[in-house]
Amino acid sequence: MTSKKRFALIAGARPNFMKIAPIIKAMERYPEMEVCLIHTGQHYDKNLSDVFFQELGIRKPDIALGVGSGSHAKQTAEVMVAIESLLVEAQQHQRPFTAVIVVGDVNSTMAAALAATKLHIPVVHVEAGLRSRDRSMPEEINRLVTDSISDLLLCSEPAGVENLLDEGHSRENVHLVGNVMIDTLLSEVARAKEQKTLQEFGLEPGKYGVVTLHRPGNVDQKETLEAILQVLSKVSKHLPIVFPVHPRTRSRIDQFGLQNILGASTGCRIAEPLGYLDCLCLTSQAKVVVTDSGGLQEESTALGVPCLTLRPNTERPITCSEGTGTLIGNSAELLDSKLQEVLSDRYKVGSCPQLWDGQAALRIVDVLAKRYLSTGARSA
Ligand code: UD1
């Protein structure tokens, strides 16, 4: 009988949860694999964490580190210390991990990868190789560091593969597996559309926009945030918008005294952060998505919904070259003119990229099996 190989799977923040759900399911197909699910606690609010576990049927984490919020250094350091201690303990109890799997680009991703690699435990990075080339984004630093120390690099789009090969990674460690977040989207979209979310917000299918905003580059400066809110307020006069507000953005709006800009607009529905199904119910039936979220750029592309991306660059170029995205930067004029294109049905929507087909987790786990199991991969 083969002994089980133990994998630590790390999740910390909201965008991680929809990526780990299908990976856990796919790993269950291999009785030789044991998954230890570790929640760092970077996100801890019910709306940013628990609701995703409930709705996506993710089992309770085996270990919850409860790290919480803090400066980047503090949060990263606390995750590193906590993960190091549990990895060392596992080694001491003769239950070592075969590899540590990290997803995405949040602080927890980089911290876990650093702790593991320094203990000579292989690191597998899912969603590797994405580059915005904008080092002012904390996520770009997390991506660069994580990829530079990962042993297996699993990419969601061809640009990821190209970037990693350009950076000198060996071809045998880099695999194009597709977009695992879209696995979750495709399996949940029918159920999401059955939610009563549109009725609750008083919206009709195809006749509203969804807005999300949380990047420091957009929300941390009063002038930038104010200009974006002004355009949204203007838009909401023609097209109702629903705006689930991230805690960081909420606190900046309060701090800068900008509550009245959207508060005064009858077309604007301000909400708390939404659970996965409510959010997908809204985005899948929206006329347009206006966002600075990497995840929503990809989800809009998979759903065929126009996405106006409030960023000067994107690490997910396929959402613009093939998908439904357009980079707007923080130009109020461009946002306004693109919204007019959408409203008059002149906006071009592209197509869904290859391998964003609901099977990415199976491909990921096949790569893991080939690398780490003596029995090799089982065909999907
Ligand atoms: C993090 C990720 C970002 C991801 C985003 C999704 C990093 C560097 N950034 O950004 O890539 O797109 O999550 O939401 O990892 N807070 C709460 N409740 C929580 C968590 C946070 O109120 O459960 C507040 C705290 O005041 C905290 C602030 O939000 O300081 C920022 O949280 P943090 O996890 O540091 O970064 P995000 O902006 O959420």
mmCIF file of C-alpha atoms and ligand atoms in Angstrom, residues 13-15 42-45 48 69-70 72 75 105-107 138-139 142 214-215 246-248, ligand 1:
data_model
loop_
_atom_site.group_PDB
_atom_site.id
_atom_site.type_symbol
_atom_site.label_atom_id
_atom_site.label_comp_id
_atom_site.label_asym_id
_atom_site.label_seq_id
_atom_site.Cartn_x
_atom_site.Cartn_y
_atom_site.Cartn_z
ATOM 1 C CA ALA A 13 -8.283 36.235 1.426
ATOM 2 C CA ARG A 14 -11.534 36.411 -0.507
ATOM 3 C CA PRO A 15 -10.163 35.821 -4.018
ATOM 4 C CA GLN A 42 -6.060 37.523 6.348
ATOM 5 C CA HIS A 43 -9.766 38.017 5.671
ATOM 6 C CA TYR A 44 -11.944 37.258 8.658
ATOM 7 C CA ASP A 45 -15.242 39.137 8.146
ATOM 8 C CA LEU A 48 -15.238 38.277 3.051
ATOM 9 C CA SER A 69 -5.265 42.713 9.351
ATOM 10 C CA GLY A 70 -2.093 44.761 9.727
ATOM 11 C CA HIS A 72 2.015 44.477 4.864
ATOM 12 C CA GLN A 75 0.624 40.560 8.101
ATOM 13 C CA ASP A 105 -1.269 36.927 -5.292
ATOM 14 C CA VAL A 106 -2.317 38.038 -1.826
ATOM 15 C CA ASN A 107 0.023 38.566 1.114
ATOM 16 C CA PRO A 138 1.445 45.011 -3.538
ATOM 17 C CA GLU A 139 0.149 42.011 -5.510
ATOM 18 C CA ASN A 142 3.744 39.051 -4.138
ATOM 19 C CA HIS A 214 -10.728 48.415 -3.593
ATOM 20 C CA ARG A 215 -7.199 48.878 -4.999
ATOM 21 C CA HIS A 246 -15.086 46.680 0.274
ATOM 22 C CA PRO A 247 -14.121 47.560 3.886
ATOM 23 C CA ARG A 248 -10.997 49.456 2.741
HETATM 24 C C1 UD1 B 1 -6.560 41.833 -0.311
HETATM 25 C C2 UD1 B 1 -5.495 41.470 -1.332
HETATM 26 C C3 UD1 B 1 -5.990 41.840 -2.726
HETATM 27 C C4 UD1 B 1 -7.341 41.241 -3.004
HETATM 28 C C5 UD1 B 1 -8.301 41.691 -1.915
HETATM 29 C C6 UD1 B 1 -9.706 41.158 -2.107
HETATM 30 C C7 UD1 B 1 -3.163 41.687 -0.580
HETATM 31 C C8 UD1 B 1 -1.956 42.534 -0.681
HETATM 32 N N1 UD1 B 1 -4.264 42.234 -1.116
HETATM 33 O O1 UD1 B 1 -6.688 43.247 -0.303
HETATM 34 O O2 UD1 B 1 -5.080 41.340 -3.679
HETATM 35 O O3 UD1 B 1 -7.808 41.673 -4.268
HETATM 36 O O4 UD1 B 1 -7.780 41.218 -0.666
HETATM 37 O O5 UD1 B 1 -10.557 41.678 -1.142
HETATM 38 O O6 UD1 B 1 -3.105 40.602 -0.049
HETATM 39 N N2 UD1 B 1 -10.612 44.234 6.454
HETATM 40 C C9 UD1 B 1 -11.796 44.026 7.086
HETATM 41 N N3 UD1 B 1 -12.223 42.737 7.201
HETATM 42 C C10 UD1 B 1 -11.527 41.676 6.706
HETATM 43 C C11 UD1 B 1 -10.295 41.930 6.078
HETATM 44 C C12 UD1 B 1 -9.864 43.219 5.950
HETATM 45 O O7 UD1 B 1 -12.473 44.932 7.536
HETATM 46 O O8 UD1 B 1 -11.995 40.526 6.825
HETATM 47 C C13 UD1 B 1 -10.131 45.637 6.300
HETATM 48 C C14 UD1 B 1 -9.069 45.979 7.302
HETATM 49 O O9 UD1 B 1 -9.232 47.290 7.707
HETATM 50 C C15 UD1 B 1 -7.797 45.852 6.479
HETATM 51 C C16 UD1 B 1 -8.256 46.273 5.094
HETATM 52 O O10 UD1 B 1 -9.610 45.807 5.006
HETATM 53 O O11 UD1 B 1 -6.753 46.621 6.962
HETATM 54 C C17 UD1 B 1 -7.436 45.685 4.001
HETATM 55 O O12 UD1 B 1 -7.410 44.246 4.103
HETATM 56 P P1 UD1 B 1 -6.151 43.425 3.492
HETATM 57 O O13 UD1 B 1 -6.391 41.971 3.544
HETATM 58 O O14 UD1 B 1 -4.896 43.950 4.074
HETATM 59 O O15 UD1 B 1 -6.149 43.874 1.980
HETATM 60 P P2 UD1 B 1 -7.345 43.994 0.926
HETATM 61 O O16 UD1 B 1 -7.448 45.440 0.543
HETATM 62 O O17 UD1 B 1 -8.579 43.292 1.377
#
